[in-house]
PDB file of C-alpha atoms in Angstrom:
ATOM      1  CA  UNK A   1      98.695 113.674 100.271  1.00  0.00           C
ATOM      2  CA  UNK A   2      97.086 112.000 103.483  1.00  0.00           C
ATOM      3  CA  UNK A   3      93.603 113.457 102.302  1.00  0.00           C
ATOM      4  CA  UNK A   4      91.810 115.699 104.346  1.00  0.00           C
ATOM      5  CA  UNK A   5      89.089 113.191 105.805  1.00  0.00           C
ATOM      6  CA  UNK A   6      85.620 114.116 104.457  1.00  0.00           C
ATOM      7  CA  UNK A   7      84.104 110.710 105.868  1.00  0.00           C
ATOM      8  CA  UNK A   8      85.627 110.393 109.186  1.00  0.00           C
ATOM      9  CA  UNK A   9      82.319 110.203 110.911  1.00  0.00           C
ATOM     10  CA  UNK A  10      80.784 107.273 108.860  1.00  0.00           C
ATOM     11  CA  UNK A  11      84.042 105.194 109.674  1.00  0.00           C
ATOM     12  CA  UNK A  12      83.419 106.288 113.694  1.00  0.00           C
ATOM     13  CA  UNK A  13      80.163 105.007 113.278  1.00  0.00           C
ATOM     14  CA  UNK A  14      80.928 101.893 110.858  1.00  0.00           C
ATOM     15  CA  UNK A  15      84.220 100.725 112.891  1.00  0.00           C
ATOM     16  CA  UNK A  16      83.180 101.795 116.606  1.00  0.00           C
ATOM     17  CA  UNK A  17      84.886 104.249 118.814  1.00  0.00           C
ATOM     18  CA  UNK A  18      86.970 102.323 119.947  1.00  0.00           C
ATOM     19  CA  UNK A  19      89.082 101.704 117.061  1.00  0.00           C
ATOM     20  CA  UNK A  20      88.322 104.686 114.841  1.00  0.00           C
ATOM     21  CA  UNK A  21      91.633 106.635 115.802  1.00  0.00           C
ATOM     22  CA  UNK A  22      93.676 103.546 114.203  1.00  0.00           C
ATOM     23  CA  UNK A  23      92.015 103.711 110.775  1.00  0.00           C
ATOM     24  CA  UNK A  24      91.007 106.300 108.501  1.00  0.00           C
ATOM     25  CA  UNK A  25      88.004 107.052 106.803  1.00  0.00           C
ATOM     26  CA  UNK A  26      89.328 105.528 103.091  1.00  0.00           C
ATOM     27  CA  UNK A  27      90.228 101.622 102.054  1.00  0.00           C
ATOM     28  CA  UNK A  28      93.557 103.108 101.140  1.00  0.00           C
ATOM     29  CA  UNK A  29      94.458 104.027 104.905  1.00  0.00           C
ATOM     30  CA  UNK A  30      92.644 101.193 106.410  1.00  0.00           C
ATOM     31  CA  UNK A  31      95.064  99.066 104.439  1.00  0.00           C
ATOM     32  CA  UNK A  32      98.346 100.992 104.797  1.00  0.00           C
ATOM     33  CA  UNK A  33      99.876  99.586 108.319  1.00  0.00           C
ATOM     34  CA  UNK A  34     100.279  96.069 106.443  1.00  0.00           C
ATOM     35  CA  UNK A  35     101.594  97.685 103.133  1.00  0.00           C
ATOM     36  CA  UNK A  36     104.213  99.613 105.507  1.00  0.00           C
ATOM     37  CA  UNK A  37     105.636  96.171 107.113  1.00  0.00           C
ATOM     38  CA  UNK A  38     105.761  94.072 103.882  1.00  0.00           C
ATOM     39  CA  UNK A  39     107.401  96.862 101.595  1.00  0.00           C
ATOM     40  CA  UNK A  40     109.746  98.557 104.191  1.00  0.00           C
ATOM     41  CA  UNK A  41     111.491  96.740 107.070  1.00  0.00           C
ATOM     42  CA  UNK A  42     114.190  95.460 105.515  1.00  0.00           C
ATOM     43  CA  UNK A  43     115.377  98.524 103.686  1.00  0.00           C
ATOM     44  CA  UNK A  44     114.958 100.948 107.419  1.00  0.00           C
ATOM     45  CA  UNK A  45     116.536  98.552 109.327  1.00  0.00           C
ATOM     46  CA  UNK A  46     120.212 100.329 109.310  1.00  0.00           C
ATOM     47  CA  UNK A  47     119.242 103.293 110.546  1.00  0.00           C
ATOM     48  CA  UNK A  48     120.472 103.782 113.793  1.00  0.00           C
ATOM     49  CA  UNK A  49     117.784 105.050 116.590  1.00  0.00           C
ATOM     50  CA  UNK A  50     118.671 107.518 119.288  1.00  0.00           C
ATOM     51  CA  UNK A  51     117.312 106.646 122.577  1.00  0.00           C
ATOM     52  CA  UNK A  52     114.110 108.366 123.327  1.00  0.00           C
ATOM     53  CA  UNK A  53     114.303 110.974 126.318  1.00  0.00           C
ATOM     54  CA  UNK A  54     110.857 112.490 126.605  1.00  0.00           C
ATOM     55  CA  UNK A  55     107.362 111.499 126.397  1.00  0.00           C
ATOM     56  CA  UNK A  56     105.354 113.544 123.465  1.00  0.00           C
ATOM     57  CA  UNK A  57     102.001 114.420 124.557  1.00  0.00           C
ATOM     58  CA  UNK A  58      99.125 116.586 122.620  1.00  0.00           C
ATOM     59  CA  UNK A  59      99.626 119.967 124.730  1.00  0.00           C
ATOM     60  CA  UNK A  60      99.559 122.345 121.986  1.00  0.00           C
ATOM     61  CA  UNK A  61      97.923 120.591 119.026  1.00  0.00           C
ATOM     62  CA  UNK A  62      95.214 120.953 117.268  1.00  0.00           C
ATOM     63  CA  UNK A  63      92.239 119.308 115.685  1.00  0.00           C
ATOM     64  CA  UNK A  64      91.042 121.092 112.224  1.00  0.00           C
ATOM     65  CA  UNK A  65      87.454 120.465 110.481  1.00  0.00           C
ATOM     66  CA  UNK A  66      89.758 118.029 108.531  1.00  0.00           C
ATOM     67  CA  UNK A  67      93.605 117.820 109.977  1.00  0.00           C
ATOM     68  CA  UNK A  68      95.588 118.105 112.318  1.00  0.00           C
ATOM     69  CA  UNK A  69      97.888 121.184 113.575  1.00  0.00           C
ATOM     70  CA  UNK A  70      99.362 122.514 116.550  1.00  0.00           C
ATOM     71  CA  UNK A  71     100.204 126.024 117.670  1.00  0.00           C
ATOM     72  CA  UNK A  72     103.664 126.982 117.616  1.00  0.00           C
ATOM     73  CA  UNK A  73     105.897 130.093 117.709  1.00  0.00           C
ATOM     74  CA  UNK A  74     109.419 130.492 117.040  1.00  0.00           C
ATOM     75  CA  UNK A  75     112.232 131.591 119.650  1.00  0.00           C
ATOM     76  CA  UNK A  76     111.924 135.542 119.288  1.00  0.00           C
ATOM     77  CA  UNK A  77     108.045 135.201 119.411  1.00  0.00           C
ATOM     78  CA  UNK A  78     106.627 137.383 122.196  1.00  0.00           C
ATOM     79  CA  UNK A  79     104.069 136.744 124.785  1.00  0.00           C
ATOM     80  CA  UNK A  80     101.656 139.229 123.536  1.00  0.00           C
ATOM     81  CA  UNK A  81     102.211 138.241 119.924  1.00  0.00           C
ATOM     82  CA  UNK A  82      99.428 136.784 118.175  1.00  0.00           C
ATOM     83  CA  UNK A  83      99.402 132.928 118.289  1.00  0.00           C
ATOM     84  CA  UNK A  84     100.415 130.758 114.869  1.00  0.00           C
ATOM     85  CA  UNK A  85      98.890 127.508 114.057  1.00  0.00           C
ATOM     86  CA  UNK A  86     101.020 125.152 111.630  1.00  0.00           C
ATOM     87  CA  UNK A  87      99.343 122.800 109.482  1.00  0.00           C
ATOM     88  CA  UNK A  88      99.420 122.188 105.877  1.00  0.00           C
ATOM     89  CA  UNK A  89      98.783 123.831 102.359  1.00  0.00           C
ATOM     90  CA  UNK A  90      96.484 121.390 101.329  1.00  0.00           C
ATOM     91  CA  UNK A  91      94.437 121.231 104.386  1.00  0.00           C
ATOM     92  CA  UNK A  92      93.491 125.012 103.908  1.00  0.00           C
ATOM     93  CA  UNK A  93      89.572 125.640 103.745  1.00  0.00           C
ATOM     94  CA  UNK A  94      90.186 127.383 100.420  1.00  0.00           C
ATOM     95  CA  UNK A  95      91.119 124.138  98.898  1.00  0.00           C
ATOM     96  CA  UNK A  96      94.895 122.963  97.449  1.00  0.00           C
ATOM     97  CA  UNK A  97      96.980 125.800  96.297  1.00  0.00           C
ATOM     98  CA  UNK A  98      98.024 125.222  92.775  1.00  0.00           C
ATOM     99  CA  UNK A  99     101.429 124.737  91.538  1.00  0.00           C
ATOM    100  CA  UNK A 100     103.312 128.421  92.129  1.00  0.00           C
ATOM    101  CA  UNK A 101     100.614 129.562  94.195  1.00  0.00           C
ATOM    102  CA  UNK A 102     100.924 131.490  97.741  1.00  0.00           C
ATOM    103  CA  UNK A 103      98.731 132.348 100.107  1.00  0.00           C
ATOM    104  CA  UNK A 104      99.716 135.559 102.158  1.00  0.00           C
ATOM    105  CA  UNK A 105      97.702 137.088 104.497  1.00  0.00           C
ATOM    106  CA  UNK A 106      94.214 136.070 103.560  1.00  0.00           C
ATOM    107  CA  UNK A 107      91.285 136.308 106.162  1.00  0.00           C
ATOM    108  CA  UNK A 108      89.840 133.649 107.574  1.00  0.00           C
ATOM    109  CA  UNK A 109      87.652 132.813 110.592  1.00  0.00           C
ATOM    110  CA  UNK A 110      88.705 128.924 111.176  1.00  0.00           C
ATOM    111  CA  UNK A 111      88.342 127.446 114.350  1.00  0.00           C
ATOM    112  CA  UNK A 112      90.792 124.839 115.952  1.00  0.00           C
ATOM    113  CA  UNK A 113      90.056 122.599 118.801  1.00  0.00           C
ATOM    114  CA  UNK A 114      92.916 122.945 121.360  1.00  0.00           C
ATOM    115  CA  UNK A 115      94.329 119.507 123.231  1.00  0.00           C
ATOM    116  CA  UNK A 116      95.767 119.432 126.601  1.00  0.00           C
ATOM    117  CA  UNK A 117      98.325 116.808 127.145  1.00  0.00           C
ATOM    118  CA  UNK A 118      96.325 114.153 127.433  1.00  0.00           C
ATOM    119  CA  UNK A 119      94.220 115.029 124.595  1.00  0.00           C
ATOM    120  CA  UNK A 120      91.235 116.168 126.275  1.00  0.00           C
ATOM    121  CA  UNK A 121      89.428 119.103 124.325  1.00  0.00           C
ATOM    122  CA  UNK A 122      91.299 122.239 126.380  1.00  0.00           C
ATOM    123  CA  UNK A 123      89.063 125.269 124.409  1.00  0.00           C
ATOM    124  CA  UNK A 124      88.611 126.594 121.026  1.00  0.00           C
ATOM    125  CA  UNK A 125      90.529 129.216 119.141  1.00  0.00           C
ATOM    126  CA  UNK A 126      89.871 131.462 116.084  1.00  0.00           C
ATOM    127  CA  UNK A 127      91.825 132.605 113.137  1.00  0.00           C
ATOM    128  CA  UNK A 128      91.962 136.020 111.999  1.00  0.00           C
ATOM    129  CA  UNK A 129      93.718 135.023 108.763  1.00  0.00           C
ATOM    130  CA  UNK A 130      95.885 132.564 106.526  1.00  0.00           C
ATOM    131  CA  UNK A 131      99.290 134.150 107.568  1.00  0.00           C
ATOM    132  CA  UNK A 132     101.151 132.000 104.655  1.00  0.00           C
ATOM    133  CA  UNK A 133     100.150 128.760 102.710  1.00  0.00           C
ATOM    134  CA  UNK A 134     101.510 126.737  99.783  1.00  0.00           C
ATOM    135  CA  UNK A 135     101.860 123.728  98.353  1.00  0.00           C
ATOM    136  CA  UNK A 136     104.884 124.965  96.436  1.00  0.00           C
ATOM    137  CA  UNK A 137     108.594 123.267  97.431  1.00  0.00           C
ATOM    138  CA  UNK A 138     106.605 122.629 100.806  1.00  0.00           C
ATOM    139  CA  UNK A 139     103.430 122.099 102.104  1.00  0.00           C
ATOM    140  CA  UNK A 140     102.439 124.477 105.119  1.00  0.00           C
ATOM    141  CA  UNK A 141      99.648 126.691 106.130  1.00  0.00           C
ATOM    142  CA  UNK A 142      99.959 129.172 108.797  1.00  0.00           C
ATOM    143  CA  UNK A 143      97.182 130.814 110.615  1.00  0.00           C
ATOM    144  CA  UNK A 144      97.408 134.002 112.718  1.00  0.00           C
ATOM    145  CA  UNK A 145      94.707 133.095 115.763  1.00  0.00           C
ATOM    146  CA  UNK A 146      92.826 136.318 117.330  1.00  0.00           C
ATOM    147  CA  UNK A 147      94.561 135.288 120.745  1.00  0.00           C
ATOM    148  CA  UNK A 148      98.001 136.281 122.018  1.00  0.00           C
ATOM    149  CA  UNK A 149     100.543 133.390 123.564  1.00  0.00           C
ATOM    150  CA  UNK A 150      99.724 134.633 126.745  1.00  0.00           C
ATOM    151  CA  UNK A 151      95.910 134.746 126.495  1.00  0.00           C
ATOM    152  CA  UNK A 152      95.814 131.019 125.732  1.00  0.00           C
ATOM    153  CA  UNK A 153      98.331 130.340 128.308  1.00  0.00           C
ATOM    154  CA  UNK A 154      95.891 131.780 130.771  1.00  0.00           C
ATOM    155  CA  UNK A 155      92.662 130.467 129.365  1.00  0.00           C
ATOM    156  CA  UNK A 156      93.762 126.971 128.876  1.00  0.00           C
ATOM    157  CA  UNK A 157      96.894 126.569 130.509  1.00  0.00           C
ATOM    158  CA  UNK A 158      98.362 125.501 126.863  1.00  0.00           C
ATOM    159  CA  UNK A 159     101.823 126.832 125.638  1.00  0.00           C
ATOM    160  CA  UNK A 160     102.686 126.540 122.155  1.00  0.00           C
ATOM    161  CA  UNK A 161     105.370 124.284 120.368  1.00  0.00           C
ATOM    162  CA  UNK A 162     108.533 125.736 119.218  1.00  0.00           C
ATOM    163  CA  UNK A 163     109.589 125.432 115.897  1.00  0.00           C
ATOM    164  CA  UNK A 164     113.317 124.047 115.839  1.00  0.00           C
ATOM    165  CA  UNK A 165     115.793 126.885 114.100  1.00  0.00           C
ATOM    166  CA  UNK A 166     118.085 123.624 112.757  1.00  0.00           C
ATOM    167  CA  UNK A 167     117.708 121.155 109.865  1.00  0.00           C
ATOM    168  CA  UNK A 168     116.871 117.821 111.507  1.00  0.00           C
ATOM    169  CA  UNK A 169     119.074 115.087 111.613  1.00  0.00           C
ATOM    170  CA  UNK A 170     118.831 111.422 110.817  1.00  0.00           C
ATOM    171  CA  UNK A 171     118.282 108.977 113.027  1.00  0.00           C
ATOM    172  CA  UNK A 172     116.464 111.184 115.263  1.00  0.00           C
ATOM    173  CA  UNK A 173     113.695 109.600 117.599  1.00  0.00           C
ATOM    174  CA  UNK A 174     110.312 111.744 116.506  1.00  0.00           C
ATOM    175  CA  UNK A 175     106.653 111.512 117.910  1.00  0.00           C
ATOM    176  CA  UNK A 176     103.984 112.716 114.719  1.00  0.00           C
ATOM    177  CA  UNK A 177     101.058 113.586 117.133  1.00  0.00           C
ATOM    178  CA  UNK A 178      97.894 114.103 115.322  1.00  0.00           C
ATOM    179  CA  UNK A 179      95.364 116.490 117.101  1.00  0.00           C
ATOM    180  CA  UNK A 180      92.367 115.087 114.726  1.00  0.00           C
ATOM    181  CA  UNK A 181      92.782 111.414 115.701  1.00  0.00           C
ATOM    182  CA  UNK A 182      94.427 111.961 119.587  1.00  0.00           C
ATOM    183  CA  UNK A 183      97.032 109.389 118.419  1.00  0.00           C
ATOM    184  CA  UNK A 184     100.519 109.716 118.187  1.00  0.00           C
ATOM    185  CA  UNK A 185     103.124 107.858 116.272  1.00  0.00           C
ATOM    186  CA  UNK A 186     106.900 106.749 116.963  1.00  0.00           C
ATOM    187  CA  UNK A 187     110.010 106.235 114.484  1.00  0.00           C
ATOM    188  CA  UNK A 188     112.990 107.906 113.204  1.00  0.00           C
ATOM    189  CA  UNK A 189     113.705 110.217 110.562  1.00  0.00           C
ATOM    190  CA  UNK A 190     115.319 107.525 108.182  1.00  0.00           C
ATOM    191  CA  UNK A 191     116.883 110.095 105.669  1.00  0.00           C
ATOM    192  CA  UNK A 192     115.686 113.140 103.303  1.00  0.00           C
ATOM    193  CA  UNK A 193     114.480 113.233 100.048  1.00  0.00           C
ATOM    194  CA  UNK A 194     115.916 115.669  97.105  1.00  0.00           C
ATOM    195  CA  UNK A 195     112.641 115.859  95.585  1.00  0.00           C
ATOM    196  CA  UNK A 196     109.592 114.262  96.560  1.00  0.00           C
ATOM    197  CA  UNK A 197     106.924 114.706  93.627  1.00  0.00           C
ATOM    198  CA  UNK A 198     103.112 114.126  94.031  1.00  0.00           C
ATOM    199  CA  UNK A 199     100.979 114.672  91.067  1.00  0.00           C
ATOM    200  CA  UNK A 200     101.117 118.658  90.183  1.00  0.00           C
ATOM    201  CA  UNK A 201     103.515 119.168  93.353  1.00  0.00           C
ATOM    202  CA  UNK A 202     107.235 118.945  94.352  1.00  0.00           C
ATOM    203  CA  UNK A 203     108.477 119.320  97.505  1.00  0.00           C
ATOM    204  CA  UNK A 204     112.095 120.040  98.442  1.00  0.00           C
ATOM    205  CA  UNK A 205     114.169 118.035 100.936  1.00  0.00           C
ATOM    206  CA  UNK A 206     111.387 116.200 102.447  1.00  0.00           C
ATOM    207  CA  UNK A 207     112.046 114.420 106.131  1.00  0.00           C
ATOM    208  CA  UNK A 208     111.013 110.249 105.280  1.00  0.00           C
ATOM    209  CA  UNK A 209     110.111 108.289 108.265  1.00  0.00           C
ATOM    210  CA  UNK A 210     110.988 104.874 109.296  1.00  0.00           C
ATOM    211  CA  UNK A 211     107.996 102.671 108.615  1.00  0.00           C
ATOM    212  CA  UNK A 212     106.866 102.384 112.192  1.00  0.00           C
ATOM    213  CA  UNK A 213     105.243 105.873 111.755  1.00  0.00           C
ATOM    214  CA  UNK A 214     102.151 104.370 109.752  1.00  0.00           C
ATOM    215  CA  UNK A 215     100.240 107.548 109.302  1.00  0.00           C
ATOM    216  CA  UNK A 216      96.746 107.925 107.440  1.00  0.00           C
ATOM    217  CA  UNK A 217      94.649 110.258 106.331  1.00  0.00           C
ATOM    218  CA  UNK A 218      93.609 113.035 108.868  1.00  0.00           C
ATOM    219  CA  UNK A 219      97.015 113.336 110.277  1.00  0.00           C
ATOM    220  CA  UNK A 220      97.813 115.921 107.946  1.00  0.00           C
ATOM    221  CA  UNK A 221      99.289 118.574 109.353  1.00  0.00           C
ATOM    222  CA  UNK A 222     100.627 117.072 112.558  1.00  0.00           C
ATOM    223  CA  UNK A 223     103.887 118.736 114.370  1.00  0.00           C
ATOM    224  CA  UNK A 224     106.901 116.330 113.899  1.00  0.00           C
ATOM    225  CA  UNK A 225     108.420 116.358 117.300  1.00  0.00           C
ATOM    226  CA  UNK A 226     112.002 115.681 118.084  1.00  0.00           C
ATOM    227  CA  UNK A 227     111.607 113.071 121.404  1.00  0.00           C
ATOM    228  CA  UNK A 228     114.633 114.766 122.754  1.00  0.00           C
ATOM    229  CA  UNK A 229     114.096 118.776 122.790  1.00  0.00           C
ATOM    230  CA  UNK A 230     110.413 118.779 122.502  1.00  0.00           C
ATOM    231  CA  UNK A 231     110.789 121.346 119.322  1.00  0.00           C
ATOM    232  CA  UNK A 232     108.914 120.905 116.147  1.00  0.00           C
ATOM    233  CA  UNK A 233     111.194 119.869 112.985  1.00  0.00           C
ATOM    234  CA  UNK A 234     108.662 119.028 110.325  1.00  0.00           C
ATOM    235  CA  UNK A 235     104.939 118.749 109.408  1.00  0.00           C
ATOM    236  CA  UNK A 236     103.413 115.568 108.549  1.00  0.00           C
ATOM    237  CA  UNK A 237     101.820 115.737 104.714  1.00  0.00           C
ATOM    238  CA  UNK A 238     101.971 112.453 102.685  1.00  0.00           C
ATOM    239  CA  UNK A 239     102.647 108.949 102.077  1.00  0.00           C
ATOM    240  CA  UNK A 240     102.718 106.316  99.552  1.00  0.00           C
ATOM    241  CA  UNK A 241      99.602 104.411  99.440  1.00  0.00           C
ATOM    242  CA  UNK A 242      99.471 102.183  96.788  1.00  0.00           C
ATOM    243  CA  UNK A 243     102.848 101.658  95.156  1.00  0.00           C
ATOM    244  CA  UNK A 244     101.969 103.950  92.004  1.00  0.00           C
ATOM    245  CA  UNK A 245     104.851 106.556  90.760  1.00  0.00           C
ATOM    246  CA  UNK A 246     104.512 110.153  91.494  1.00  0.00           C
ATOM    247  CA  UNK A 247     100.607 110.213  91.542  1.00  0.00           C
ATOM    248  CA  UNK A 248      98.372 112.103  93.703  1.00  0.00           C
ATOM    249  CA  UNK A 249      98.709 109.745  97.084  1.00  0.00           C
ATOM    250  CA  UNK A 250     101.440 108.146  95.540  1.00  0.00           C
ATOM    251  CA  UNK A 251     104.975 110.746  96.017  1.00  0.00           C
ATOM    252  CA  UNK A 252     107.505 109.407  94.507  1.00  0.00           C
ATOM    253  CA  UNK A 253     111.147 110.318  95.350  1.00  0.00           C
ATOM    254  CA  UNK A 254     113.340 111.558  92.676  1.00  0.00           C
ATOM    255  CA  UNK A 255     117.562 112.200  93.457  1.00  0.00           C
ATOM    256  CA  UNK A 256     120.057 114.771  92.138  1.00  0.00           C
ATOM    257  CA  UNK A 257     120.465 112.784  88.994  1.00  0.00           C
ATOM    258  CA  UNK A 258     116.500 112.056  88.360  1.00  0.00           C
ATOM    259  CA  UNK A 259     116.320 108.741  89.899  1.00  0.00           C
ATOM    260  CA  UNK A 260     112.380 107.868  90.848  1.00  0.00           C
ATOM    261  CA  UNK A 261     112.322 105.478  93.668  1.00  0.00           C
ATOM    262  CA  UNK A 262     108.907 104.132  94.848  1.00  0.00           C
ATOM    263  CA  UNK A 263     108.587 103.021  98.728  1.00  0.00           C
ATOM    264  CA  UNK A 264     104.693 102.074  99.163  1.00  0.00           C
ATOM    265  CA  UNK A 265     103.545 102.455 102.826  1.00  0.00           C
ATOM    266  CA  UNK A 266     106.650 104.756 103.286  1.00  0.00           C
ATOM    267  CA  UNK A 267     105.450 108.379 104.930  1.00  0.00           C
ATOM    268  CA  UNK A 268     106.937 111.684 104.381  1.00  0.00           C
ATOM    269  CA  UNK A 269     107.315 115.135 106.159  1.00  0.00           C
ATOM    270  CA  UNK A 270     107.858 118.821 105.195  1.00  0.00           C
ATOM    271  CA  UNK A 271     110.920 120.357 107.114  1.00  0.00           C
ATOM    272  CA  UNK A 272     110.026 123.595 109.321  1.00  0.00           C
ATOM    273  CA  UNK A 273     112.978 124.994 110.148  1.00  0.00           C
ATOM    274  CA  UNK A 274     113.084 127.483 107.035  1.00  0.00           C
ATOM    275  CA  UNK A 275     109.694 128.886 108.239  1.00  0.00           C
ATOM    276  CA  UNK A 276     111.520 130.886 111.250  1.00  0.00           C
ATOM    277  CA  UNK A 277     113.330 133.243 109.612  1.00  0.00           C
ATOM    278  CA  UNK A 278     110.404 134.723 107.712  1.00  0.00           C
ATOM    279  CA  UNK A 279     108.689 135.562 110.415  1.00  0.00           C
ATOM    280  CA  UNK A 280     109.528 138.905 112.107  1.00  0.00           C
ATOM    281  CA  UNK A 281     108.530 141.190 114.836  1.00  0.00           C
ATOM    282  CA  UNK A 282     104.730 140.833 115.732  1.00  0.00           C
ATOM    283  CA  UNK A 283     105.051 137.086 114.142  1.00  0.00           C
ATOM    284  CA  UNK A 284     104.196 138.513 110.946  1.00  0.00           C
ATOM    285  CA  UNK A 285     105.558 136.829 107.753  1.00  0.00           C
ATOM    286  CA  UNK A 286     107.691 138.783 105.774  1.00  0.00           C
ATOM    287  CA  UNK A 287     109.087 137.400 102.754  1.00  0.00           C
ATOM    288  CA  UNK A 288     112.195 139.546 102.250  1.00  0.00           C
ATOM    289  CA  UNK A 289     113.659 138.927 105.738  1.00  0.00           C
ATOM    290  CA  UNK A 290     117.406 137.716 105.307  1.00  0.00           C
ATOM    291  CA  UNK A 291     117.615 134.113 104.880  1.00  0.00           C
ATOM    292  CA  UNK A 292     113.585 133.902 104.200  1.00  0.00           C
ATOM    293  CA  UNK A 293     113.703 131.094 100.991  1.00  0.00           C
ATOM    294  CA  UNK A 294     109.638 130.387 101.026  1.00  0.00           C
ATOM    295  CA  UNK A 295     108.274 130.955  98.249  1.00  0.00           C
ATOM    296  CA  UNK A 296     106.521 134.047  97.357  1.00  0.00           C
ATOM    297  CA  UNK A 297     103.418 135.172  95.757  1.00  0.00           C
TER     298      UNK A 297
END
């Protein structure tokens, strides 16, 4: 996983404010860019890139204390619904959920720094609860806020990012927008991983980036945005740092036949279209809704 940052302040002091967003708080993250280029440039060159049609900014993204995130909505969300914030399950303040564990409607007062399009601090929003969180099959957390979408737009001029309802497509031009680092990463969807295994956890049908997205610690939970539509298609969550096989911070790919592939320096995300069927009226999670396949408690 792209580890939640504990030593980010130390990194800023050590490396200087001008360079801090480009590096992480650990030696693994600082080394990631060179290993990505060395190990992945040839294997991903064959993916045909779709032309980028829209510059992606930071409006709607948020910074957590240790991760990134975004204010999100479904196509059916209403202005007066309580707004939702999407991040990773491994970014929860309660710690990593264990395999098979699902967090549902857990009270929370966590605060989030809301960013404007240029990455400036637009204000602070606060959670009322963790509406849903897990690291089983996927790696997501969704917080319900005390503010509605209408209130956020009125107070801060910020609109939520919409979740795409369709499975992402190979070759799509994407941007990973990190509210924590106020930095974006542009690349393409390289393909999809049947099973992505990291330590105790296994994720299904994960997105693999082309090598240009050299994401680092603190980018966990960043929205992965389709450049053409502006919609969220995935949430950034991990990468293979050291070339190890299926260990913490070194996820491996497992295909339908059980073959294991390790891609050092390559990074991954979890699809988000499957969240949409699980959210009903009032932005409430209902895991029994038709089409909802998220893990249940």
